[in-house]
Each structure stands twice: as C-alpha cells, then as structure tokens.
CSV table of C-alpha atoms in Angstrom, one decimal:
chain,number,residue,atom,x,y,z
Z,1,UNK,CA,-53.5,3.3,13.2
Z,2,UNK,CA,-53.4,0.1,15.4
Z,3,UNK,CA,-50.0,-0.8,16.7
Z,4,UNK,CA,-48.6,-3.8,18.5
Z,5,UNK,CA,-46.0,-1.6,20.1
Z,6,UNK,CA,-45.8,-2.1,23.8
Z,7,UNK,CA,-43.4,-1.4,26.8
Z,8,UNK,CA,-41.4,-4.6,26.0
Z,9,UNK,CA,-41.7,-4.4,22.2
Z,10,UNK,CA,-40.1,-1.3,20.9
Z,11,UNK,CA,-41.1,-2.0,17.3
Z,12,UNK,CA,-44.3,-2.8,15.2
Z,13,UNK,CA,-44.8,-5.6,12.8
Z,14,UNK,CA,-46.5,-5.2,9.4
Z,15,UNK,CA,-47.3,-7.9,6.9
Z,16,UNK,CA,-48.5,-8.7,3.4
Z,17,UNK,CA,-50.7,-11.7,2.9
Z,18,UNK,CA,-51.6,-13.3,-0.5
Z,19,UNK,CA,-53.1,-16.6,-1.5
Z,20,UNK,CA,-50.7,-19.3,-2.5
Z,21,UNK,CA,-50.6,-23.1,-2.9
Z,22,UNK,CA,-51.0,-24.6,0.5
Z,23,UNK,CA,-52.8,-21.6,2.1
Z,24,UNK,CA,-51.6,-18.1,2.5
Z,25,UNK,CA,-48.2,-16.5,2.0
Z,26,UNK,CA,-47.3,-14.3,4.8
Z,27,UNK,CA,-44.4,-11.8,4.6
Z,28,UNK,CA,-43.6,-9.6,7.5
Z,29,UNK,CA,-41.2,-6.8,8.6
Z,30,UNK,CA,-40.2,-5.1,11.8
Z,31,UNK,CA,-40.5,-1.3,11.9
Z,32,UNK,CA,-38.7,0.9,14.4
Z,33,UNK,CA,-38.5,4.6,13.6
Z,34,UNK,CA,-36.8,4.6,10.1
Z,35,UNK,CA,-35.5,1.0,10.4
Z,36,UNK,CA,-37.3,-1.5,8.2
Z,37,UNK,CA,-36.3,-5.3,8.6
Z,38,UNK,CA,-38.0,-7.8,6.5
Z,39,UNK,CA,-38.3,-11.4,8.0
Z,40,UNK,CA,-38.5,-14.7,6.3
Z,41,UNK,CA,-41.7,-15.5,4.4
Z,42,UNK,CA,-43.9,-18.4,5.5
Z,43,UNK,CA,-47.2,-20.1,4.6
Z,44,UNK,CA,-50.1,-20.4,6.9
Z,45,UNK,CA,-52.7,-23.0,6.1
Z,46,UNK,CA,-55.8,-20.9,7.2
Z,47,UNK,CA,-56.5,-17.3,6.9
Z,48,UNK,CA,-57.8,-17.2,10.5
Z,49,UNK,CA,-54.4,-18.0,11.8
Z,50,UNK,CA,-53.2,-14.6,10.7
Z,51,UNK,CA,-55.2,-13.1,13.6
Z,52,UNK,CA,-53.7,-15.5,16.1
Z,53,UNK,CA,-50.2,-14.3,15.4
Z,54,UNK,CA,-48.3,-12.9,18.5
Z,55,UNK,CA,-47.3,-10.2,18.6
Z,56,UNK,CA,-50.2,-9.1,16.5
Z,57,UNK,CA,-49.6,-7.3,13.0
Z,58,UNK,CA,-50.1,-3.6,13.1
Z,59,UNK,CA,-51.1,-3.6,9.4
Z,60,UNK,CA,-52.0,-6.4,7.1
Z,61,UNK,CA,-51.9,-5.7,3.4
Z,62,UNK,CA,-54.2,-8.3,1.8
Z,63,UNK,CA,-54.3,-9.4,-1.8
Z,64,UNK,CA,-58.0,-10.5,-1.7
Z,65,UNK,CA,-61.3,-8.9,-1.9
Z,66,UNK,CA,-62.8,-7.6,1.3
Z,67,UNK,CA,-66.0,-5.6,0.4
Z,68,UNK,CA,-68.3,-7.3,-2.1
Z,69,UNK,CA,-70.8,-6.3,-4.6
Z,70,UNK,CA,-74.4,-7.5,-4.6
Z,71,UNK,CA,-75.0,-7.3,-8.3
Z,72,UNK,CA,-72.6,-8.8,-10.9
Z,73,UNK,CA,-73.6,-6.4,-13.4
Z,74,UNK,CA,-72.1,-3.5,-11.2
Z,75,UNK,CA,-68.6,-4.2,-10.5
Z,76,UNK,CA,-66.9,-2.4,-7.6
Z,77,UNK,CA,-65.8,1.2,-8.3
Z,78,UNK,CA,-62.4,0.4,-6.8
Z,79,UNK,CA,-61.8,-2.4,-9.4
Z,80,UNK,CA,-62.7,-0.1,-12.3
Z,81,UNK,CA,-60.5,2.7,-10.9
Z,82,UNK,CA,-57.5,0.3,-10.4
Z,83,UNK,CA,-57.8,-0.7,-13.9
Z,84,UNK,CA,-57.9,2.8,-15.2
Z,85,UNK,CA,-54.7,3.5,-13.4
Z,86,UNK,CA,-52.9,0.5,-14.5
Z,87,UNK,CA,-53.5,0.7,-18.3
Z,88,UNK,CA,-51.6,-2.1,-20.1
Z,89,UNK,CA,-51.6,-4.1,-16.8
Z,90,UNK,CA,-55.3,-3.6,-16.1
Z,91,UNK,CA,-56.1,-7.3,-16.9
Z,92,UNK,CA,-54.6,-8.2,-13.6
Z,93,UNK,CA,-57.4,-6.6,-11.7
Z,94,UNK,CA,-60.4,-8.9,-11.6
Z,95,UNK,CA,-63.9,-8.3,-10.5
Z,96,UNK,CA,-64.6,-9.3,-6.8
Z,97,UNK,CA,-67.2,-12.1,-6.5
Z,98,UNK,CA,-70.8,-11.1,-5.4
Z,99,UNK,CA,-71.6,-11.8,-1.7
Z,100,UNK,CA,-74.2,-14.4,-2.5
Z,101,UNK,CA,-71.4,-16.5,-4.1
Z,102,UNK,CA,-69.8,-16.7,-0.7
Z,103,UNK,CA,-72.6,-18.5,1.2
Z,104,UNK,CA,-71.7,-19.9,4.6
Z,105,UNK,CA,-68.1,-20.8,3.3
Z,106,UNK,CA,-69.6,-22.9,0.5
Z,107,UNK,CA,-68.2,-22.2,-2.9
Z,108,UNK,CA,-70.5,-22.4,-6.0
Z,109,UNK,CA,-69.9,-21.6,-9.6
Z,110,UNK,CA,-70.3,-18.0,-10.6
Z,111,UNK,CA,-70.5,-17.4,-14.4
Z,112,UNK,CA,-69.4,-13.9,-13.9
Z,113,UNK,CA,-65.9,-14.8,-12.6
Z,114,UNK,CA,-63.0,-15.7,-14.7
Z,115,UNK,CA,-61.0,-19.1,-14.1
Z,116,UNK,CA,-58.4,-17.7,-11.8
Z,117,UNK,CA,-61.1,-16.0,-9.5
Z,118,UNK,CA,-63.1,-19.3,-9.4
Z,119,UNK,CA,-60.0,-21.2,-8.5
Z,120,UNK,CA,-59.5,-18.7,-5.6
Z,121,UNK,CA,-63.0,-18.8,-4.4
Z,122,UNK,CA,-62.2,-21.1,-1.4
Z,123,UNK,CA,-59.6,-18.5,-0.2
Z,124,UNK,CA,-62.0,-15.7,-0.7
Z,125,UNK,CA,-64.7,-17.6,1.5
Z,126,UNK,CA,-62.1,-17.8,4.2
Z,127,UNK,CA,-61.6,-14.0,4.1
Z,128,UNK,CA,-65.5,-13.4,4.0
Z,129,UNK,CA,-65.9,-15.6,7.0
Z,130,UNK,CA,-63.4,-13.6,9.1
Z,131,UNK,CA,-63.8,-10.0,8.0
Z,132,UNK,CA,-65.9,-7.6,10.0
Z,133,UNK,CA,-65.9,-3.9,9.8
Z,134,UNK,CA,-63.6,-3.5,12.9
Z,135,UNK,CA,-60.9,-5.6,11.2
Z,136,UNK,CA,-60.6,-3.0,8.5
Z,137,UNK,CA,-58.7,-0.9,11.0
Z,138,UNK,CA,-55.8,-3.4,10.5
Z,139,UNK,CA,-56.5,-5.4,7.3
Z,140,UNK,CA,-56.5,-3.5,4.1
Z,141,UNK,CA,-57.2,-4.8,0.5
Z,142,UNK,CA,-54.3,-4.1,-1.8
Z,143,UNK,CA,-53.2,-5.3,-5.2
Z,144,UNK,CA,-49.6,-6.2,-6.1
Z,145,UNK,CA,-49.7,-4.5,-9.5
Z,146,UNK,CA,-50.8,-1.3,-7.8
Z,147,UNK,CA,-48.0,-1.6,-5.4
Z,148,UNK,CA,-45.6,-1.9,-8.2
Z,149,UNK,CA,-47.3,1.0,-9.9
Z,150,UNK,CA,-46.6,3.3,-7.0
Z,151,UNK,CA,-43.0,2.0,-6.6
Z,152,UNK,CA,-42.4,2.6,-10.2
Z,153,UNK,CA,-43.4,6.4,-10.0
Z,154,UNK,CA,-47.1,5.9,-10.7
Z,155,UNK,CA,-46.2,4.0,-13.9
Z,156,UNK,CA,-47.5,0.7,-14.9
Z,157,UNK,CA,-44.9,-2.1,-15.4
Z,158,UNK,CA,-44.0,-3.0,-18.9
Z,159,UNK,CA,-43.9,-6.9,-18.7
Z,160,UNK,CA,-45.9,-9.7,-17.2
Z,161,UNK,CA,-44.5,-11.3,-14.0
Z,162,UNK,CA,-44.8,-14.7,-15.7
Z,163,UNK,CA,-41.8,-13.7,-17.9
Z,164,UNK,CA,-38.1,-13.6,-17.0
Z,165,UNK,CA,-38.0,-10.0,-18.2
Z,166,UNK,CA,-40.9,-9.2,-15.9
Z,167,UNK,CA,-39.4,-10.8,-12.9
Z,168,UNK,CA,-36.1,-8.8,-13.5
Z,169,UNK,CA,-38.0,-5.6,-13.9
Z,170,UNK,CA,-39.8,-6.2,-10.6
Z,171,UNK,CA,-36.6,-7.2,-8.8
Z,172,UNK,CA,-34.7,-4.0,-9.9
Z,173,UNK,CA,-37.5,-1.9,-8.5
Z,174,UNK,CA,-37.7,-3.8,-5.2
Z,175,UNK,CA,-34.0,-3.8,-4.6
Z,176,UNK,CA,-33.9,0.0,-5.3
Z,177,UNK,CA,-36.7,0.8,-2.9
Z,178,UNK,CA,-36.9,-1.7,-0.1
Z,179,UNK,CA,-34.0,-2.2,2.2
Z,180,UNK,CA,-33.2,-5.8,3.0
Z,181,UNK,CA,-35.6,-7.2,0.3
Z,182,UNK,CA,-33.2,-9.9,-0.7
Z,183,UNK,CA,-34.2,-11.8,2.4
Z,184,UNK,CA,-37.6,-12.1,0.7
Z,185,UNK,CA,-36.6,-12.7,-2.8
Z,186,UNK,CA,-33.7,-15.1,-2.3
Z,187,UNK,CA,-35.4,-17.5,0.1
Z,188,UNK,CA,-37.8,-19.5,-1.9
Z,189,UNK,CA,-40.5,-21.7,-0.3
Z,190,UNK,CA,-41.4,-25.1,-1.6
Z,191,UNK,CA,-44.5,-25.0,-3.8
Z,192,UNK,CA,-44.7,-21.2,-3.8
Z,193,UNK,CA,-44.1,-19.5,-7.2
Z,194,UNK,CA,-41.2,-17.1,-7.3
Z,195,UNK,CA,-43.6,-14.4,-8.6
Z,196,UNK,CA,-45.6,-14.7,-5.3
Z,197,UNK,CA,-42.6,-13.6,-3.3
Z,198,UNK,CA,-42.1,-10.6,-5.6
Z,199,UNK,CA,-45.8,-9.7,-5.2
Z,200,UNK,CA,-45.5,-10.2,-1.4
Z,201,UNK,CA,-42.5,-7.8,-1.2
Z,202,UNK,CA,-44.3,-5.1,-3.1
Z,203,UNK,CA,-47.4,-5.4,-0.9
Z,204,UNK,CA,-45.2,-5.1,2.2
Z,205,UNK,CA,-44.0,-1.8,0.8
Z,206,UNK,CA,-47.6,-0.8,0.6
Z,207,UNK,CA,-48.1,-1.9,4.1
Z,208,UNK,CA,-45.4,0.3,5.3
Z,209,UNK,CA,-47.1,3.2,3.4
Z,210,UNK,CA,-50.4,2.5,5.2
Z,211,UNK,CA,-48.7,2.3,8.5
Z,212,UNK,CA,-47.1,5.8,7.8
Z,213,UNK,CA,-50.4,7.1,6.7
Z,214,UNK,CA,-49.0,7.8,3.4
Z,215,UNK,CA,-51.2,5.4,1.3
Z,216,UNK,CA,-54.3,6.5,-0.6
Z,217,UNK,CA,-57.7,4.8,-1.3
Z,218,UNK,CA,-59.3,3.9,-4.5
Z,219,UNK,CA,-61.9,5.5,-4.6
Z,220,UNK,CA,-61.2,8.4,-2.2
Z,221,UNK,CA,-64.7,7.9,-0.6
Z,222,UNK,CA,-65.3,4.2,-0.7
Z,223,UNK,CA,-68.8,2.7,-0.6
Z,224,UNK,CA,-69.8,0.1,2.0
Z,225,UNK,CA,-71.2,-3.3,1.1
Z,226,UNK,CA,-74.2,-4.9,2.6
Z,227,UNK,CA,-72.2,-6.0,5.7
Z,228,UNK,CA,-70.6,-2.6,6.3
Z,229,UNK,CA,-67.3,-3.5,4.7
Z,230,UNK,CA,-65.6,-0.8,2.7
Z,231,UNK,CA,-65.1,-1.6,-1.0
Z,232,UNK,CA,-61.7,-0.1,-1.6
Z,233,UNK,CA,-58.2,-0.8,-2.8
Z,234,UNK,CA,-55.3,0.9,-0.9
Z,235,UNK,CA,-52.1,1.9,-2.7
C-alpha cells in the first residue's frame, strides 16, 4: 500500500473525494497507529489538483467510475454486484458510462445514462483523463451507500439521505464508528449539500479500511477495461 509517511512525517493522510457543486469535495484524515484525526473538508475545482497535494494522499476513496464498459448493453459486474448487496438502496448505484462517451474530455449525450449521471459526465471526463492503471495503487472507486452498508453491519440503510430521517440515521452511525467525525459533519461548506459531507465521512471510513488492507472488492476478481483499469468497487 502506498504511503506518504517519511522521516519527517510520522503519519499518513487518507482522503475521500466526491463530485460536488464547484468541483470536488475532499475530506481527509491523518493516520498514526490507532489515531485517526479527520481534517476540515474543502473543495478543489479540478480533479487533477488532488494529485498535486503535498504531502500526497496514501489512499484516495473516489466516488466516481474508474474502469469503463465498452458496450452499454453489458453493465459492469461491480455495479450489478453492488446493487445486489444494497437491496432497497440499489437504485443509488448507477451504471458507469461507456468509454466512448468520454472522448478526449468532450461530453456528449448518452441515452443509456440517467439524468444524474449525465449531469456528472464532465466530472467523469476529468477522472478518465487522469486515471492510468498505476494510479489504482492509490485511487479506489467506492460508493457511499456501500460504505454505509458496511458501517451498518452489512445491512442497507432504511431511508434516503434526502430525508431528515435519513440524515439522522447516517449521523448516528458515523458518530458511533468514526472518532472525531463531528469536525466533518458540523463544518458546512457554502454550496455543498449536507448529504455530501455525510457521504464523504462514510467514504473516509472506507479509505481507512483500504489503508489497513481490510477492504474487499466487488467482484473479488475484477475485469480490466480496454485501457487496463480495473472495473471494481471497493468496500
């Protein structure tokens, strides 16, 4: 596992990254032995800036597709597997765009995508432009509902994050499992929906699992796409 730990840096930094209004919501934490210290969330305008951070992130849990299918009639195995696990929350896992949709950073309509995915295509193009197989040593595709699924004892959440009850359900889980999580949840950013902060906190928990080599892949033996990127979701 890559680490940014050095002789003058006795800790590692992990991060969750998710698309948001204005760019990318980045939530990080310092790890030193059993100490887990969340930091203030912030927004970076471009995905490429994540790789310019110093010190570098040891693990990045990314809420965006990394490996892409070539045929819209054949969704990724990881998307199907995630939906099977999530049951009543399965509708939150959307099919990844096909690679031909992401042409040289130019977005075009894709009739196989839902409205939310179409709206996020510019962000997905940013990821496609930056991702190469070697970056998957550090950058892992995750999904916030899968993060909450694992935090909740491998059980799907009952309510949508768009409801007050859903927010309360998520907060209770996060406060129970993540030390210092209030620093993330109680420091809103202008223009960033509150639900994004809750998602980012849950994904940061998954980043910690990845760093500790406790995370699992969907599927266990992922396929590669036409550019050699693994088509997987990590939880």
